[in-house]
Amino acid sequence: MDPADLPTLDPALADIVALLPDLTESLADVAGARAMLASFVPEGPVPGEELVETSEVPVGEAARVRFYRPRGATGRLPGLLYLHGGGFCLGDLDLEHGLAVELCHTLGAVVASVDYRLAPEHPYPAGLDDCYAALQLLAARDDVDAARVAVHGQSAGGGLAAATALLARDRGGPELCFQALGIPELDDRLDTWSMRAFTGTPMWSRPQAVLSWQYYLGGREADQYAAPARAEDLSGLPPAYVVTCELDPLRDEGIEYAMRLLQAGVSVELHSFPGTVHGSAIVRDAAVVKRMDAELVDALRRALAPDAAQA
């Protein structure tokens, strides 16, 4: 894509945007897209891996959860349920391993990274059921402080995080102290201004969103747990940290969801980062990406602090 087509694009992101292929039809071949992503998994240890201990257990009918625990930590620790992105049909534990390691040792928390079942083979509610079951496992651990459990996800993972928070509220627990929704995919109706306008943006655009929801719903009508933007009552949900990107078709549904949370009496911190596109995080050295990362960690650290649980 020509960066000139995005006049407000952050200059630090221009080079990578110019190199990105046309991804409009990338989800049409799910198997090919998964194989492409698998080639990006780094070989060998990731930074900070020596600081954490990992274990895996099955969850739900055919999924896994990988637990990350700070090596040598004692007592009850905060817990973070981490849900990867990928349009409900891509992504796995290995792709997210580096970030899970970083969140674990940076936050001093037990992180549960969920290898939930993917569409289209396993349409809604399979993936969400796995996420909720993983939350139950995390909150029940002897080394986790059940009063300090949060959920975080990016993109489709952000939508699943919002849906998990709704399920936890409506099923009477486990109680969440915080939800961090990064560039969340929340609304199957695809009718916001940004979703209608951004038909050719890099990394994520309207045509991909259409396929993503078709795969995830599998012909089923969306309810509030499939598409949290449809929820009529957002009261009683945990405080939220919501991130959107200026040049992302998902931008407006994230902003609107944050506003509706506020109107329902939920405390919200909303950051809409200028000049960014969906997936800007791949440009690790960009100042705006470093700021996005630092502010997310700061929000999670504050939410999971012992004094926050006592407040």
Coordinates of C-alpha atoms in Angstrom, one line a residue:
M1 CA 0.0 0.0 0.0
D2 CA 1.2 3.5 -0.8
P3 CA 1.6 5.5 2.5
A4 CA 0.6 8.6 0.6
D5 CA -3.0 7.2 0.6
L6 CA -2.9 7.6 4.4
P7 CA -1.8 11.3 4.9
T8 CA -2.1 11.1 8.7
L9 CA 0.1 7.9 9.0
D10 CA 2.9 8.2 11.6
P11 CA 6.1 8.5 9.5
A12 CA 7.8 5.8 11.6
L13 CA 5.2 3.3 10.3
A14 CA 5.4 4.4 6.6
D15 CA 8.2 1.9 5.6
I16 CA 6.4 -1.2 6.8
V17 CA 3.1 -0.1 5.4
A18 CA 4.8 0.4 2.0
L19 CA 6.1 -3.2 2.1
L20 CA 2.9 -4.9 3.2
P21 CA 1.2 -7.0 0.5
D22 CA -2.5 -6.5 -0.3
L23 CA -4.1 -8.5 2.5
T24 CA -7.7 -7.9 1.4
E25 CA -8.2 -11.6 0.6
S26 CA -5.8 -13.0 3.2
L27 CA -8.5 -14.7 5.2
A28 CA -10.1 -16.3 2.2
D29 CA -7.4 -19.0 2.5
V30 CA -7.4 -19.7 6.3
A31 CA -5.0 -22.6 6.0
G32 CA -2.5 -20.5 4.0
A33 CA -2.8 -17.6 6.4
R34 CA -2.1 -19.9 9.4
A35 CA 0.9 -21.3 7.6
M36 CA 2.2 -17.8 6.9
L37 CA 1.8 -16.8 10.5
A38 CA 3.5 -20.0 11.7
S39 CA 6.6 -19.0 9.8
F40 CA 6.9 -15.9 12.0
V41 CA 7.3 -17.8 15.2
P42 CA 10.9 -17.1 16.4
E43 CA 13.2 -20.0 17.0
G44 CA 14.8 -20.5 20.4
P45 CA 14.2 -18.6 23.7
V46 CA 12.6 -15.3 23.7
P47 CA 13.8 -12.4 25.9
G48 CA 12.9 -12.9 29.5
E49 CA 12.1 -16.6 29.1
E50 CA 14.5 -17.5 31.9
L51 CA 12.5 -15.4 34.3
V52 CA 9.3 -17.5 34.0
E53 CA 8.0 -21.0 34.5
T54 CA 5.5 -22.5 32.1
S55 CA 3.0 -25.3 32.2
E56 CA 0.1 -26.4 30.0
V57 CA -3.3 -28.0 30.8
P58 CA -6.3 -28.9 28.6
V59 CA -9.3 -26.6 28.9
G60 CA -12.8 -27.1 27.6
E61 CA -13.4 -29.7 24.9
A62 CA -10.3 -29.4 22.7
A63 CA -8.3 -26.4 23.8
R64 CA -5.2 -25.6 25.9
V65 CA -4.1 -23.0 28.3
R66 CA -0.5 -22.2 29.0
F67 CA 0.3 -20.7 32.4
Y68 CA 3.3 -18.4 32.9
R69 CA 4.5 -17.8 36.4
P70 CA 7.4 -15.6 37.6
R71 CA 10.2 -17.9 38.5
G72 CA 10.8 -18.0 42.2
A73 CA 7.7 -15.9 43.1
T74 CA 5.9 -16.7 46.4
G75 CA 2.5 -16.1 47.8
R76 CA -0.7 -15.3 45.9
L77 CA 0.0 -13.3 42.7
P78 CA -2.3 -11.3 40.4
G79 CA -3.7 -13.2 37.4
L80 CA -4.1 -12.1 33.8
L81 CA -6.1 -14.0 31.2
Y82 CA -4.5 -13.2 27.8
L83 CA -6.5 -13.8 24.6
H84 CA -4.7 -13.6 21.3
G85 CA -6.0 -11.9 18.2
G86 CA -6.4 -13.3 14.6
G87 CA -9.9 -12.6 13.4
F88 CA -11.3 -15.5 15.4
C89 CA -9.6 -17.9 13.0
L90 CA -5.9 -17.4 13.3
G91 CA -3.3 -17.3 16.1
D92 CA -1.9 -19.8 18.7
L93 CA 0.1 -20.1 21.8
D94 CA 3.5 -20.0 20.1
L95 CA 2.8 -16.8 18.2
E96 CA 1.9 -15.1 21.5
H97 CA 4.7 -16.7 23.6
G98 CA 7.0 -13.7 23.6
L99 CA 4.3 -11.3 24.7
A100 CA 3.0 -13.7 27.4
V101 CA 6.5 -14.0 28.8
E102 CA 6.9 -10.2 28.9
L103 CA 3.6 -9.6 30.6
C104 CA 4.4 -12.3 33.2
H105 CA 7.7 -11.1 34.4
T106 CA 7.0 -7.4 33.9
L107 CA 3.7 -7.5 35.9
G108 CA 4.8 -10.2 38.3
A109 CA 1.6 -12.0 37.5
V110 CA 0.4 -15.5 36.6
V111 CA -0.6 -15.2 32.9
A112 CA -2.9 -17.7 31.3
S113 CA -2.6 -17.6 27.5
V114 CA -5.5 -19.4 25.9
D115 CA -5.2 -21.6 22.8
Y116 CA -8.9 -21.4 22.1
R117 CA -10.6 -23.2 19.3
L118 CA -10.7 -21.4 16.0
A119 CA -13.3 -20.7 13.4
P120 CA -14.4 -21.7 10.9
E121 CA -13.9 -25.3 12.1
H122 CA -15.2 -24.3 15.5
P123 CA -17.6 -21.4 15.2
Y124 CA -19.1 -19.4 18.1
P125 CA -19.5 -20.1 21.0
A126 CA -16.6 -22.6 21.0
G127 CA -13.7 -20.1 21.3
L128 CA -15.5 -18.0 23.9
D129 CA -16.4 -21.1 25.9
D130 CA -12.7 -22.0 26.0
C131 CA -11.8 -18.5 27.2
Y132 CA -14.3 -18.6 30.0
A133 CA -13.2 -22.0 31.1
A134 CA -9.6 -20.8 31.2
L135 CA -10.7 -17.9 33.4
Q136 CA -12.2 -20.3 35.8
L137 CA -9.0 -22.3 35.9
L138 CA -6.9 -19.2 36.5
A139 CA -9.1 -17.8 39.3
A140 CA -9.1 -21.1 41.1
R141 CA -5.3 -21.5 41.2
D142 CA -3.8 -21.7 44.7
D143 CA -1.1 -19.2 43.7
V144 CA -3.5 -16.6 42.3
D145 CA -5.2 -13.8 44.3
A146 CA -8.8 -14.2 43.1
A147 CA -9.5 -10.5 43.9
R148 CA -6.8 -9.4 41.3
V149 CA -7.7 -11.2 38.1
A150 CA -7.9 -9.2 34.8
V151 CA -8.5 -10.0 31.2
H152 CA -6.6 -8.6 28.2
G153 CA -6.9 -9.2 24.5
Q154 CA -6.0 -7.7 21.2
S155 CA -8.2 -7.4 18.1
A156 CA -10.5 -10.5 18.0
G157 CA -8.9 -11.2 21.4
G158 CA -10.1 -7.8 22.6
G159 CA -13.6 -8.8 21.5
L160 CA -13.3 -12.1 23.3
A161 CA -12.0 -10.3 26.4
A162 CA -15.1 -8.0 26.4
A163 CA -17.3 -11.1 25.9
T164 CA -15.6 -13.0 28.8
A165 CA -16.2 -10.0 31.1
L166 CA -19.9 -10.1 30.1
L167 CA -20.1 -13.8 30.8
A168 CA -18.3 -13.5 34.1
R169 CA -20.8 -10.8 35.2
D170 CA -23.8 -12.7 34.0
R171 CA -22.7 -16.1 35.4
G172 CA -21.8 -14.8 38.8
G173 CA -18.0 -15.0 38.4
P174 CA -15.2 -15.4 38.4
E175 CA -15.0 -11.8 39.3
L176 CA -12.7 -9.6 37.1
C177 CA -11.0 -6.5 38.5
F178 CA -10.1 -5.1 35.1
Q179 CA -10.5 -5.5 31.3
A180 CA -7.9 -4.3 28.8
L181 CA -9.4 -4.2 25.3
G182 CA -6.8 -3.6 22.6
I183 CA -8.2 -2.5 19.2
P184 CA -11.2 -4.8 19.9
E185 CA -13.3 -6.5 17.3
L186 CA -16.8 -6.0 18.9
D187 CA -19.5 -5.5 16.3
D188 CA -20.7 -7.9 13.5
R189 CA -23.0 -5.3 12.0
L190 CA -20.0 -3.5 10.4
D191 CA -21.9 -0.2 10.2
T192 CA -19.6 2.3 12.0
W193 CA -18.1 5.1 9.9
S194 CA -14.6 3.7 10.2
M195 CA -15.7 0.3 9.2
R196 CA -17.5 1.6 6.1
A197 CA -14.7 4.0 5.2
F198 CA -11.5 1.8 5.6
T199 CA -11.9 -0.7 2.8
G200 CA -8.2 -0.9 1.9
T201 CA -6.2 -0.1 5.0
P202 CA -3.1 -2.2 5.8
M203 CA -3.2 -5.3 8.1
W204 CA -7.0 -5.1 8.6
S205 CA -9.8 -3.7 6.4
R206 CA -13.5 -4.1 5.9
P207 CA -13.3 -7.2 3.5
Q208 CA -11.3 -9.1 6.2
A209 CA -13.8 -8.1 8.9
V210 CA -16.7 -9.5 6.8
L211 CA -15.0 -12.9 6.4
S212 CA -13.9 -12.9 10.0
W213 CA -17.5 -12.6 11.3
Q214 CA -18.8 -15.1 8.7
Y215 CA -16.3 -17.6 10.0
Y216 CA -16.9 -16.9 13.6
L217 CA -20.7 -16.9 13.5
G218 CA -21.0 -19.9 11.2
G219 CA -24.4 -18.7 10.0
R220 CA -25.7 -18.1 13.5
E221 CA -27.3 -14.9 14.6
A222 CA -25.0 -12.8 16.8
D223 CA -25.9 -12.3 20.4
Q224 CA -24.2 -10.0 23.0
Y225 CA -21.6 -12.6 23.8
A226 CA -20.6 -13.1 20.2
A227 CA -20.6 -9.4 19.5
P228 CA -20.4 -7.4 22.7
A229 CA -21.4 -4.1 20.9
R230 CA -24.9 -5.7 20.8
A231 CA -25.1 -5.8 24.6
E232 CA -27.9 -3.5 25.9
D233 CA -26.7 -3.5 29.5
L234 CA -23.0 -2.7 30.2
S235 CA -23.5 -1.9 33.9
G236 CA -21.6 -3.9 36.5
L237 CA -18.7 -4.6 34.3
P238 CA -15.0 -4.2 35.5
P239 CA -13.1 -1.0 34.8
A240 CA -11.7 -0.9 31.3
Y241 CA -8.7 0.3 29.4
V242 CA -9.6 0.6 25.7
V243 CA -7.1 1.2 22.8
T244 CA -8.0 2.1 19.3
C245 CA -5.9 3.1 16.2
E246 CA -6.7 6.1 14.0
L247 CA -6.5 4.3 10.7
D248 CA -8.2 1.1 11.7
P249 CA -11.7 0.0 10.6
L250 CA -12.3 -1.2 14.2
R251 CA -11.6 2.3 15.6
D252 CA -15.2 3.5 16.0
E253 CA -16.7 0.4 17.5
G254 CA -14.0 0.5 20.2
I255 CA -14.6 4.2 20.9
E256 CA -18.4 3.7 21.0
Y257 CA -18.1 0.7 23.3
A258 CA -15.9 2.7 25.7
M259 CA -18.4 5.6 25.6
R260 CA -21.3 3.2 26.4
L261 CA -19.3 1.7 29.3
L262 CA -18.9 5.2 30.7
Q263 CA -22.6 5.9 30.3
A264 CA -23.3 2.6 32.2
G265 CA -21.2 3.8 35.1
V266 CA -18.1 1.8 34.3
S267 CA -14.7 3.6 34.8
V268 CA -12.9 3.7 31.4
E269 CA -9.5 4.9 30.2
L270 CA -9.7 5.4 26.4
H271 CA -6.6 5.9 24.2
S272 CA -7.0 6.5 20.5
F273 CA -3.5 6.6 19.1
P274 CA -2.9 9.0 16.2
G275 CA -1.3 7.9 12.9
T276 CA -1.5 4.2 13.7
V277 CA -3.0 1.3 11.8
H278 CA -4.2 -2.1 12.9
G279 CA -1.1 -4.1 13.8
S280 CA 1.2 -1.1 14.3
A281 CA 2.8 -3.2 17.1
I282 CA 4.9 -5.0 14.5
V283 CA 7.1 -1.9 14.2
R284 CA 8.7 -2.3 17.6
D285 CA 11.0 0.6 17.4
A286 CA 8.4 3.2 16.5
A287 CA 7.9 5.8 19.3
V288 CA 4.1 5.5 19.2
V289 CA 4.3 1.7 19.5
K290 CA 6.7 2.0 22.5
R291 CA 4.2 4.4 24.1
M292 CA 1.3 2.0 23.4
D293 CA 3.2 -0.8 25.0
A294 CA 4.3 1.2 28.0
E295 CA 0.8 2.7 28.7
L296 CA -0.8 -0.8 28.5
V297 CA 1.6 -2.2 31.0
D298 CA 1.1 0.8 33.3
A299 CA -2.7 0.4 33.2
L300 CA -2.4 -3.3 34.0
R301 CA 0.1 -2.8 36.7
R302 CA -2.1 -0.2 38.4
A303 CA -5.2 -2.5 38.1
L304 CA -3.4 -5.5 39.5
A305 CA -1.7 -3.8 42.4
P306 CA -2.6 -5.0 45.9
D307 CA -3.9 -1.7 47.0
A308 CA -6.2 -1.6 43.9
A309 CA -7.8 -4.8 45.1
Q310 CA -8.4 -3.4 48.5
A311 CA -9.9 -0.1 47.2

